[in-house]
Coordinates of C-alpha atoms and ligand atoms in Angstrom, one line a residue:
X1 CA -55.4 -118.4 8.1
X2 CA -54.5 -114.7 8.8
X3 CA -57.0 -112.3 10.4
X4 CA -57.0 -108.6 9.7
X5 CA -59.4 -105.6 10.3
X6 CA -59.0 -104.4 6.9
X7 CA -57.8 -106.3 3.8
X8 CA -56.8 -104.1 1.0
X9 CA -55.8 -105.5 -2.4
X10 CA -53.5 -103.4 -4.3
X11 CA -50.8 -100.9 -3.5
X12 CA -51.4 -97.7 -6.0
X13 CA -53.0 -94.4 -5.0
X14 CA -56.4 -96.1 -4.0
X15 CA -55.2 -98.5 -1.8
X16 CA -52.3 -96.8 -0.1
X17 CA -54.1 -93.5 0.8
X18 CA -57.0 -95.5 2.3
X19 CA -54.5 -97.6 4.3
X20 CA -52.9 -94.5 5.6
X21 CA -56.0 -92.9 7.0
X22 CA -57.7 -95.8 8.6
X23 CA -54.4 -97.1 10.1
X24 CA -54.1 -93.6 11.9
X25 CA -57.6 -93.5 12.7
X26 CA -57.5 -96.9 14.4
X27 CA -54.1 -97.7 15.7
X28 CA -55.2 -100.7 17.6
X29 CA -56.6 -102.3 14.4
X30 CA -54.8 -104.3 11.8
X31 CA -54.5 -103.2 8.1
X32 CA -53.1 -105.4 5.7
X33 CA -52.1 -104.6 2.2
X34 CA -51.6 -107.4 -0.4
X35 CA -50.1 -106.8 -3.7
X36 CA -49.0 -108.9 -6.6
X37 CA -45.6 -107.4 -7.5
X38 CA -43.1 -105.1 -5.8
X39 CA -45.0 -102.7 -3.6
X40 CA -44.5 -99.5 -5.9
X41 CA -45.7 -101.4 -9.1
X42 CA -48.9 -99.9 -10.1
X43 CA -50.3 -97.7 -12.8
X44 CA -50.1 -95.0 -10.1
X45 CA -46.1 -95.0 -10.4
X46 CA -46.5 -94.1 -14.0
X47 CA -48.8 -91.3 -14.2
X48 CA -47.3 -88.4 -16.0
X49 CA -49.6 -85.3 -16.5
X50 CA -50.9 -84.9 -13.0
X51 CA -54.0 -84.2 -11.0
X52 CA -56.6 -82.0 -12.2
X53 CA -57.7 -79.7 -9.4
X54 CA -59.0 -76.4 -9.2
X55 CA -56.4 -74.4 -7.3
X56 CA -56.8 -70.9 -8.5
X57 CA -60.4 -69.3 -8.7
X58 CA -59.4 -66.1 -10.5
X59 CA -59.3 -67.9 -13.9
X60 CA -60.7 -71.2 -13.3
X61 CA -63.7 -72.4 -11.5
X62 CA -65.3 -75.5 -9.9
X63 CA -68.1 -75.1 -12.4
X64 CA -65.7 -74.8 -15.5
X65 CA -64.1 -78.1 -14.2
X66 CA -67.6 -79.9 -13.7
X67 CA -68.6 -78.7 -16.9
X68 CA -65.2 -80.2 -18.7
X69 CA -65.7 -83.5 -16.9
X70 CA -69.5 -83.6 -18.1
X71 CA -68.6 -82.9 -21.5
X72 CA -65.9 -85.4 -21.9
X73 CA -68.3 -87.7 -20.4
X74 CA -70.6 -87.3 -23.2
X75 CA -73.9 -87.1 -21.3
X76 CA -73.2 -90.2 -19.3
X77 CA -71.6 -88.9 -16.2
X78 CA -73.3 -88.8 -12.8
X79 CA -73.5 -85.1 -12.1
X80 CA -73.6 -85.4 -8.5
X81 CA -70.5 -87.6 -8.3
X82 CA -68.6 -85.0 -10.6
X83 CA -69.5 -82.2 -8.2
X84 CA -68.5 -84.1 -5.3
X85 CA -65.0 -85.4 -6.9
X86 CA -64.1 -81.8 -8.5
X87 CA -65.1 -79.9 -5.3
X88 CA -63.1 -82.2 -2.9
X89 CA -60.0 -81.9 -5.1
X90 CA -58.3 -79.0 -3.1
X91 CA -58.5 -81.0 0.3
X92 CA -56.9 -84.1 -1.2
X93 CA -54.3 -82.3 -2.7
X94 CA -53.3 -80.6 0.8
X95 CA -53.1 -84.1 2.2
X96 CA -50.8 -85.3 -0.4
X97 CA -48.5 -82.2 0.4
X98 CA -48.8 -82.7 4.0
X99 CA -47.5 -86.3 3.6
X100 CA -44.7 -84.9 1.8
X101 CA -45.4 -84.7 -2.0
X102 CA -44.0 -81.9 -4.0
X103 CA -45.5 -80.3 -7.1
X104 CA -44.0 -77.9 -9.4
X105 CA -44.4 -74.2 -8.8
X106 CA -43.9 -71.0 -10.6
X107 CA -41.5 -68.2 -9.6
X108 CA -44.2 -66.6 -8.1
X109 CA -44.9 -69.6 -5.8
X110 CA -48.1 -70.7 -7.5
X111 CA -48.9 -74.3 -8.8
X112 CA -47.3 -74.4 -12.3
X113 CA -50.5 -75.8 -14.0
X114 CA -50.6 -77.8 -17.2
X115 CA -53.1 -78.2 -19.6
X116 CA -54.5 -81.3 -21.1
X117 CA -57.2 -82.6 -23.7
X118 CA -60.9 -81.7 -23.1
X119 CA -59.6 -79.2 -20.1
X120 CA -60.8 -75.3 -20.8
X121 CA -58.3 -74.0 -18.5
X122 CA -54.8 -74.9 -17.2
X123 CA -55.5 -76.9 -13.9
X124 CA -53.3 -80.0 -13.8
X125 CA -51.1 -79.9 -10.6
X126 CA -47.9 -81.9 -11.7
X127 CA -44.4 -83.2 -10.5
X128 CA -42.5 -82.6 -13.7
X129 CA -43.6 -85.5 -16.0
X130 CA -43.2 -88.0 -13.2
X131 CA -46.2 -87.2 -10.8
X132 CA -47.1 -90.7 -10.3
X133 CA -44.0 -91.5 -9.3
X134 CA -43.8 -88.6 -6.8
X135 CA -47.1 -89.6 -5.2
X136 CA -46.4 -93.5 -4.8
X137 CA -43.2 -92.6 -3.2
X138 CA -44.8 -90.4 -0.7
X139 CA -47.7 -92.6 0.2
X140 CA -45.5 -95.8 0.5
X141 CA -43.3 -94.0 2.7
X142 CA -46.1 -92.8 5.0
X143 CA -47.7 -96.5 4.8
X144 CA -44.0 -97.9 6.0
X145 CA -44.3 -95.5 8.8
X146 CA -47.5 -97.1 10.4
X147 CA -46.8 -99.7 12.9
X148 CA -50.4 -101.4 12.4
X149 CA -50.1 -101.6 8.4
X150 CA -48.3 -104.9 6.9
X151 CA -47.5 -104.7 3.4
X152 CA -47.2 -108.2 1.6
X153 CA -45.8 -107.9 -1.7
X154 CA -45.7 -110.5 -4.1
X155 CA -49.0 -111.9 -2.8
X156 CA -51.6 -112.3 -5.5
X157 CA -55.3 -112.3 -4.6
X158 CA -57.2 -115.2 -6.1
X159 CA -60.6 -114.8 -5.2
X160 CA -63.0 -113.0 -2.5
X161 CA -64.7 -115.3 0.1
X162 CA -68.2 -114.3 0.2
X163 CA -71.3 -115.9 1.9
X164 CA -75.0 -114.6 1.9
X165 CA -73.7 -111.4 -0.2
X166 CA -71.2 -110.6 2.4
X167 CA -67.4 -110.4 1.5
X168 CA -65.5 -112.4 4.6
X169 CA -62.0 -112.0 3.1
X170 CA -60.0 -113.5 0.4
X171 CA -57.7 -116.2 -0.9
X172 CA -54.3 -115.0 -1.6
X173 CA -51.4 -116.8 -3.3
X174 CA -47.7 -116.2 -1.9
X175 CA -46.1 -116.1 -5.0
X176 CA -42.9 -117.0 -3.3
X177 CA -43.8 -120.2 -1.2
X178 CA -46.8 -120.9 -3.7
X179 CA -49.1 -121.4 -0.4
X180 CA -52.6 -120.1 -0.6
X181 CA -53.6 -118.2 2.5
X182 CA -57.1 -117.4 3.4
X183 CA -57.5 -113.9 4.9
X184 CA -60.3 -113.3 7.1
X185 CA -61.2 -109.7 7.1
X186 CA -63.9 -107.3 8.7
X187 CA -63.7 -105.0 5.7
X188 CA -62.1 -105.8 2.0
X189 CA -61.2 -103.1 -0.3
X190 CA -60.4 -103.9 -4.0
X191 CA -58.0 -101.3 -5.3
X192 CA -56.6 -103.5 -8.2
X193 CA -56.3 -101.0 -10.9
X194 CA -56.8 -101.4 -14.7
X195 CA -56.8 -103.9 -17.7
X196 CA -54.2 -102.5 -20.2
X197 CA -52.6 -105.9 -20.7
X198 CA -55.7 -107.2 -22.1
X199 CA -54.9 -105.3 -25.2
X200 CA -51.3 -106.0 -25.5
X201 CA -50.4 -102.5 -26.8
X202 CA -50.9 -100.4 -23.6
X203 CA -49.4 -97.7 -21.6
X204 CA -50.1 -99.8 -18.4
X205 CA -47.4 -101.7 -16.5
X206 CA -47.6 -105.5 -16.6
X207 CA -49.8 -105.6 -13.6
X208 CA -52.9 -104.1 -15.3
X209 CA -54.8 -107.5 -15.9
X210 CA -58.1 -106.7 -14.4
X211 CA -58.2 -109.0 -11.4
X212 CA -60.3 -107.2 -8.9
X213 CA -63.0 -106.7 -11.5
X214 CA -62.8 -110.4 -12.4
X215 CA -63.0 -111.4 -8.7
X216 CA -66.0 -108.9 -7.8
X217 CA -67.7 -110.3 -11.0
X218 CA -67.5 -114.0 -9.8
X219 CA -68.5 -112.8 -6.4
X220 CA -71.6 -111.4 -8.1
X221 CA -70.8 -107.8 -7.7
X222 CA -72.3 -105.4 -10.4
X223 CA -69.9 -104.4 -13.2
X224 CA -70.8 -101.6 -15.4
X225 CA -69.6 -99.5 -18.4
X226 CA -66.8 -101.8 -19.5
X227 CA -67.4 -100.9 -23.2
X228 CA -65.8 -97.5 -22.4
X229 CA -62.0 -98.1 -22.8
X230 CA -59.9 -95.1 -23.1
X231 CA -57.0 -95.2 -25.9
X232 CA -54.5 -92.7 -25.2
X233 CA -53.7 -90.9 -28.5
X234 CA -49.9 -90.8 -27.9
X235 CA -48.0 -93.8 -26.9
X236 CA -44.4 -93.8 -28.4
X237 CA -44.7 -96.0 -31.3
X238 CA -43.1 -99.4 -31.0
X239 CA -44.2 -102.5 -32.8
X240 CA -43.3 -105.1 -29.9
X241 CA -46.3 -106.3 -27.5
X242 CA -46.1 -105.0 -24.1
X243 CA -46.1 -101.6 -22.0
X244 CA -45.5 -98.6 -24.4
X245 CA -43.9 -95.5 -23.1
X246 CA -46.5 -92.6 -22.8
X247 CA -45.9 -89.2 -24.4
X248 CA -48.0 -87.1 -21.9
X249 CA -51.1 -85.4 -23.1
X250 CA -49.4 -82.5 -21.4
X251 CA -46.9 -82.2 -24.1
X252 CA -49.7 -81.2 -26.6
X253 CA -51.0 -79.1 -23.7
X254 CA -47.5 -77.4 -23.9
X255 CA -48.1 -76.7 -27.8
X256 CA -46.9 -79.8 -29.4
X257 CA -48.7 -80.4 -32.9
X258 CA -49.9 -83.8 -34.3
X259 CA -49.0 -84.4 -38.0
X260 CA -49.0 -87.1 -40.6
X261 CA -45.8 -88.5 -42.1
X262 CA -46.3 -85.5 -44.8
X263 CA -46.7 -82.7 -42.3
X264 CA -50.6 -82.4 -42.4
X265 CA -51.6 -80.9 -39.1
X266 CA -55.0 -83.3 -39.3
X267 CA -56.5 -82.3 -36.1
X268 CA -57.5 -79.1 -37.2
X269 CA -59.9 -81.1 -39.6
X270 CA -61.7 -83.0 -36.7
X271 CA -62.2 -80.5 -34.1
X272 CA -61.7 -76.9 -33.3
X273 CA -59.8 -77.9 -30.1
X274 CA -57.3 -79.3 -32.4
X275 CA -54.5 -81.4 -30.7
X276 CA -56.5 -80.8 -27.3
X277 CA -59.9 -82.1 -28.2
X278 CA -60.8 -84.9 -25.7
X279 CA -58.8 -88.1 -25.8
X280 CA -61.7 -90.0 -27.5
X281 CA -61.8 -87.6 -30.4
X282 CA -58.0 -87.5 -30.8
X283 CA -57.5 -91.0 -30.8
X284 CA -60.5 -92.0 -33.0
X285 CA -59.1 -89.2 -35.7
X286 CA -55.5 -90.7 -35.5
X287 CA -57.3 -94.2 -36.1
X288 CA -58.9 -93.0 -39.2
X289 CA -56.0 -91.3 -40.6
X290 CA -53.8 -94.4 -40.2
X291 CA -56.4 -96.5 -41.9
X292 CA -56.6 -93.9 -44.6
X293 CA -52.7 -93.5 -45.3
X294 CA -52.0 -97.2 -44.5
X295 CA -49.0 -95.7 -42.0
X296 CA -48.0 -97.3 -38.9
X297 CA -47.9 -94.0 -36.7
X298 CA -48.4 -90.4 -36.9
X299 CA -46.0 -87.9 -35.4
X300 CA -45.7 -85.3 -32.3
X301 CA -44.1 -82.1 -33.6
X302 CA -42.1 -80.3 -30.8
X303 CA -39.7 -78.6 -32.8
X304 CA -41.2 -75.0 -32.5
X305 CA -41.3 -75.2 -28.6
X306 CA -39.0 -73.6 -26.1
X307 CA -36.5 -76.4 -25.5
X308 CA -35.5 -75.0 -22.1
X309 CA -39.0 -74.9 -20.9
X310 CA -39.9 -78.1 -22.3
X311 CA -36.7 -79.9 -20.7
X312 CA -37.7 -78.5 -17.1
X313 CA -41.3 -79.9 -17.6
X314 CA -40.8 -82.9 -19.5
X315 CA -37.3 -84.2 -18.6
X316 CA -38.1 -88.0 -18.7
X317 CA -39.9 -87.8 -22.2
X318 CA -36.9 -85.8 -23.5
X319 CA -34.5 -88.3 -22.2
X320 CA -36.4 -91.2 -23.6
X321 CA -36.9 -89.8 -26.8
X322 CA -33.0 -89.0 -27.1
X323 CA -32.4 -92.7 -25.9
X324 CA -34.0 -94.2 -29.1
X325 CA -32.4 -91.5 -31.5
X326 CA -35.3 -88.9 -31.5
X327 CA -34.0 -85.3 -30.9
X328 CA -37.0 -83.2 -30.2
X329 CA -35.6 -80.2 -31.3
X330 CA -35.3 -81.7 -35.1
X331 CA -37.2 -84.8 -35.2
X332 CA -40.9 -85.6 -34.8
X333 CA -42.0 -88.1 -32.1
X334 CA -43.5 -91.3 -33.7
X335 CA -46.8 -92.0 -31.7
X336 CA -49.8 -94.3 -31.8
X337 CA -52.9 -94.6 -29.8
X338 CA -52.8 -97.3 -27.1
X339 CA -55.0 -98.7 -24.4
X340 CA -54.7 -96.3 -21.4
X341 CA -57.8 -96.6 -19.0
X342 CA -60.7 -98.3 -18.4
X343 CA -63.7 -96.2 -17.6
X344 CA -66.1 -98.8 -16.3
X345 CA -65.9 -101.4 -13.4
X346 CA -67.1 -102.5 -10.3
X347 CA -70.2 -100.3 -9.7
X348 CA -69.8 -98.5 -6.3
X349 CA -72.2 -95.8 -4.5
X350 CA -70.9 -92.4 -3.3
X351 CA -69.2 -94.3 -0.2
X352 CA -67.3 -96.7 -2.4
X353 CA -69.5 -99.6 -1.2
X354 CA -70.1 -102.3 -4.0
X355 CA -73.2 -104.5 -4.2
X356 CA -71.6 -107.0 -1.8
X357 CA -71.5 -106.1 2.1
X358 CA -68.2 -105.4 3.5
X359 CA -66.9 -105.2 0.0
X360 CA -65.3 -101.7 -1.3
X361 CA -63.8 -100.7 -4.5
X362 CA -61.7 -97.6 -5.4
X363 CA -59.4 -96.3 -8.0
X364 CA -59.4 -97.5 -11.6
X365 CA -61.3 -100.8 -10.9
X366 CA -64.2 -99.1 -9.5
X367 CA -67.2 -97.4 -11.5
X368 CA -68.5 -94.2 -9.7
X369 CA -70.1 -92.5 -12.3
X370 CA -67.4 -89.7 -12.5
X371 CA -66.1 -90.6 -16.1
X372 CA -69.4 -91.6 -17.9
X373 CA -68.3 -92.5 -21.5
X374 CA -64.9 -91.1 -21.4
X375 CA -62.7 -89.8 -18.6
X376 CA -61.3 -86.2 -18.8
X377 CA -57.3 -86.3 -18.4
X378 CA -55.8 -86.2 -15.2
X379 CA -59.2 -87.0 -13.6
X380 CA -58.3 -90.5 -12.1
X381 CA -55.7 -89.9 -9.5
X382 CA -58.2 -87.3 -8.3
X383 CA -61.1 -89.8 -8.1
X384 CA -59.0 -92.3 -6.3
X385 CA -58.0 -89.7 -3.6
X386 CA -61.6 -88.5 -3.3
X387 CA -63.0 -92.1 -3.0
X388 CA -60.2 -93.6 -0.9
X389 CA -61.3 -90.7 1.6
X390 CA -65.1 -91.4 1.2
X391 CA -64.5 -95.4 2.2
X392 CA -62.4 -94.0 4.9
X393 CA -65.1 -91.7 6.3
X394 CA -67.9 -94.3 6.0
X395 CA -65.8 -97.2 7.7
X396 CA -64.9 -94.7 10.8
X397 CA -68.8 -94.8 11.6
X398 CA -69.4 -98.6 10.5
X399 CA -69.5 -101.7 12.8
X400 CA -69.2 -105.1 11.7
X401 CA -71.7 -107.8 11.2
X402 CA -69.8 -110.8 12.1
X403 CA -70.2 -114.1 9.9
X404 CA -68.7 -117.6 10.5
X405 CA -66.0 -118.4 7.8
X406 CA -65.7 -122.1 8.2
X407 CA -68.0 -123.7 5.7
X408 CA -66.0 -121.9 2.9
X409 CA -62.5 -122.8 4.0
X410 CA -62.5 -126.6 3.0
X411 CA -63.2 -125.2 -0.9
X412 CA -59.5 -124.5 -1.0
X413 CA -57.8 -127.9 -0.1
X414 CA -54.7 -127.9 -2.3
X415 CA -53.9 -131.6 -3.2
X416 CA -51.1 -132.5 -5.5
X417 CA -52.2 -131.2 -9.1
X418 CA -49.7 -130.9 -12.2
X419 CA -48.4 -127.6 -13.3
X420 CA -49.8 -126.1 -16.5
X421 CA -47.0 -125.4 -19.0
X422 CA -46.5 -121.7 -19.4
X423 CA -46.1 -122.2 -23.1
X424 CA -50.0 -122.8 -23.1
X425 CA -50.3 -119.7 -21.0
X426 CA -48.5 -117.4 -23.5
X427 CA -50.1 -118.7 -26.2
X428 CA -53.6 -118.0 -25.1
X429 CA -52.6 -114.7 -23.9
X430 CA -51.0 -113.6 -27.0
X431 CA -54.1 -114.7 -29.1
X432 CA -56.5 -113.2 -26.5
X433 CA -54.6 -109.7 -26.9
X434 CA -54.7 -109.8 -30.5
X435 CA -58.5 -110.6 -30.5
X436 CA -59.3 -107.7 -28.3
X437 CA -57.3 -105.3 -30.8
X438 CA -58.6 -106.4 -33.4
X439 CA -62.3 -107.1 -32.5
X440 CA -62.9 -104.7 -29.5
X441 CA -60.4 -101.8 -30.5
X442 CA -61.1 -98.2 -30.9
X443 CA -63.6 -98.6 -33.7
X444 CA -65.8 -101.7 -33.4
X445 CA -68.2 -103.7 -35.4
X446 CA -71.1 -106.2 -34.1
X447 CA -69.9 -109.0 -36.5
X448 CA -66.3 -109.1 -34.9
X449 CA -67.7 -108.6 -31.5
X450 CA -69.9 -111.6 -32.1
X451 CA -66.9 -113.6 -33.3
X452 CA -64.8 -112.6 -30.2
X453 CA -67.6 -113.4 -28.0
X454 CA -67.6 -116.8 -29.2
X455 CA -63.9 -117.3 -28.8
X456 CA -64.1 -116.0 -25.5
X457 CA -66.7 -118.3 -24.2
X458 CA -64.7 -121.0 -25.5
X459 CA -61.6 -120.1 -23.5
X460 CA -63.5 -119.1 -20.5
X461 CA -64.6 -122.8 -20.1
X462 CA -61.1 -124.3 -21.1
X463 CA -59.2 -122.1 -18.6
X464 CA -61.7 -122.7 -16.0
X465 CA -61.5 -126.4 -16.2
X466 CA -57.4 -125.7 -16.3
X467 CA -57.5 -123.9 -13.3
X468 CA -59.5 -126.7 -11.4
X469 CA -57.1 -129.4 -12.5
X470 CA -53.8 -127.9 -12.3
X471 CA -51.7 -126.1 -9.8
X472 CA -52.9 -122.6 -9.0
X473 CA -50.2 -119.9 -10.3
X474 CA -50.6 -116.2 -10.9
X475 CA -50.0 -116.5 -14.7
X476 CA -53.0 -118.8 -15.1
X477 CA -55.2 -116.7 -12.9
X478 CA -54.4 -113.6 -14.5
X479 CA -55.2 -115.4 -17.9
X480 CA -58.6 -116.4 -16.4
X481 CA -59.1 -113.0 -15.3
X482 CA -58.1 -111.2 -18.4
X483 CA -60.6 -113.6 -20.4
X484 CA -63.3 -112.7 -18.0
X485 CA -62.9 -109.1 -18.6
X486 CA -62.6 -109.5 -22.3
X487 CA -65.9 -111.2 -22.0
X488 CA -67.5 -108.4 -20.1
X489 CA -66.0 -105.7 -22.5
X490 CA -67.0 -107.5 -25.7
X491 CA -70.8 -108.4 -24.1
X492 CA -71.4 -104.9 -22.9
X493 CA -70.2 -103.5 -26.5
X494 CA -72.6 -105.9 -28.2
X495 CA -75.5 -104.4 -26.0
X496 CA -74.7 -100.8 -26.6
X497 CA -75.6 -99.2 -29.8
X498 CA -75.3 -95.7 -29.4
X499 CA -71.7 -94.2 -30.0
X500 CA -70.6 -92.2 -26.8
X501 CA -67.4 -90.8 -25.8
X502 CA -64.9 -93.6 -26.0
X503 CA -67.3 -96.2 -27.5
X504 CA -67.5 -96.3 -31.1
X505 CA -69.1 -99.0 -33.2
X506 CA -69.7 -98.8 -36.9
X507 CA -72.1 -101.5 -38.6
Ligands
FAD601 P1 -52.9 -98.9 -9.6 O1 -52.2 -97.7 -9.3 O2 -53.0 -99.6 -10.9 O3 -52.7 -100.1 -8.5 C1 -53.3 -101.2 -8.6 C2 -52.6 -102.3 -7.6 O4 -53.2 -103.5 -7.4 C3 -51.3 -102.5 -7.9 O5 -50.4 -102.6 -6.8 C4 -51.1 -104.0 -8.6 O6 -50.1 -104.8 -8.0 C5 -52.3 -104.6 -7.5 N1 -53.1 -105.7 -8.0 C6 -53.7 -106.0 -9.1 N2 -54.1 -107.0 -9.1 C7 -53.9 -108.0 -8.0 C8 -54.1 -109.0 -7.5 N3 -54.5 -110.1 -8.1 N4 -53.6 -109.5 -6.2 C9 -52.9 -108.4 -5.4 N5 -52.5 -107.0 -6.0 C10 -52.9 -106.8 -7.2 N6 -54.0 -90.5 -14.3 C11 -54.3 -89.1 -13.9 O7 -55.2 -88.7 -13.2 N7 -53.1 -88.4 -14.3 C12 -52.3 -88.9 -15.0 O8 -51.3 -87.9 -15.4 C13 -52.2 -90.1 -15.4 N8 -51.0 -90.6 -16.1 C14 -51.1 -91.9 -16.6 C15 -50.0 -92.4 -17.3 C16 -49.8 -93.7 -17.4 C17 -48.5 -94.4 -18.1 C18 -50.8 -94.6 -17.0 C19 -50.6 -96.1 -17.2 C20 -51.9 -94.1 -16.3 C21 -52.1 -93.0 -16.0 N9 -53.2 -92.3 -15.2 C22 -53.1 -91.1 -14.9 C23 -54.0 -93.3 -15.0 C24 -53.7 -93.3 -13.2 O9 -52.6 -93.6 -12.9 C25 -54.4 -94.8 -12.9 O10 -55.8 -94.9 -12.9 C26 -54.5 -94.8 -11.1 O11 -53.2 -94.6 -10.9 C27 -54.9 -96.1 -10.6 O12 -54.7 -96.1 -9.3 P2 -55.1 -97.3 -8.7 O13 -54.6 -97.3 -7.4 O14 -56.7 -97.5 -9.0 O15 -54.5 -98.8 -9.4
SIN602 C1 -50.9 -88.1 -19.6 O1 -50.2 -87.7 -19.0 O2 -51.1 -87.9 -20.8 C2 -51.9 -89.0 -18.9 C3 -53.0 -88.3 -18.2 C4 -54.1 -89.3 -17.8 O3 -54.0 -90.3 -18.1 O4 -54.8 -88.6 -17.1

């Protein structure tokens, strides 16, 4: 057994920024980060557009950012939370800069602010088109400098340990030795990110399988708003299953047009903001265009843009397009919508506390009330920065009520069990991804959702039994978690009858 004061599950922006602050504040306390892949692997690392923050109040204002967030959330945001998150942005940005993160500036020394869908102003602070990589590099570097933080990579959290509605730690699989370690912690923070791979076609990296939400659900935490799945309108078109390269919304903010194969700038027919309508509207419009035409993709036209300025802001996108033979000066970029972000998740209060004592959730796995039915672009890095700070401030003043861990330890005696074949896991995972795309995608139907529910319940029982009777491995547990998340999405979609933001049901 390993004991630690703070157990953080996940090493993206949410987990790492909390770790830095709590480790600094309590140099004699132990902070442990477990993460299931390489330490830097996370949705955070791939963030392109940037962080939405009001940095210049001559053109912009907190009120404008608040209003844009509320409009995008389609009436379902928690207004108090929106105000808190928006107004705390500048402080959190200062911290990132103090830790060493660099953001692009204009010749005059002001932030070079990008624009994305749903924003009435340019307010997106960025590092070229690699903002996430810059943030992840900076905070991981800070973490490595703290003597009281241990980072355990390739450690997969299986389940939380709870008793009497208190979290006592977690069971974690060391993926290199196959040993299951019991972590006893005073406080546990879930920072496990998103769910993209449930859909197969996603902008998310392979780690995004909803583990933290599934764990919290099994432990009886409250899970809400799972029906609000955000599809990004412009992932680079590619028929293979897996992570898709994102063409940042900031490219449309820079002036790119969406066109059908025949050249029609169709977004003008759907919304007066055209390409810069919020993501739900653009994705739903593309979906409709593709259904009407039977085409496989639409196109992003950058041919009229200033190439030198484009290459300065979007060097990675430029190079990636070039690598597949798309010269953005003359060719249009083929794009399709792909799963991108989960607006719902583990319900937390304004201190990041879940319904389980001593358990906190932060970042994409949490549901704070900021996003409502649809997240405003570049508000998620901001949310993670603000809420990791909230959890830190709360825990600075909180003392622990101790509990006895012993009764639970015996549940995880390993014993010799057979290995489940990886063919079985791959087969069910592929079928699950297809089911989610077809039955719980951009536009849903009750009849499809009911069919999906039946299938998911069947898989849930089957995989639960297999998990009990076979050797534990992370692939099997990921599958189990993905089925759990699928069930939550489908069941909450069946219950919702009003179309809101990213949720659209036709019956
Ligand atoms: P993540 O950064 O995803 O980190 C989750 C961590 O948990 C990972 O380290 C993972 O390995 C670990 N983990 C998961 N399960 C387990 C387990 N069972 N055991 C142990 N470890 C586990 N947002 C913006 O605001 N602006 C943008 O410009 C932007 N661009 C984006 C571009 C792309 C391509 C993508 C995919 C997302 C983008 N987003 C953007 C969204 C944003 O990046 C994420 O919402 C945010 O980074 C999530 O941070 P996080 O710390 O909550 O999770
Ligand atoms: C993008 O750069 O288009 C992604 C921004 C986001 O998801 O907030």
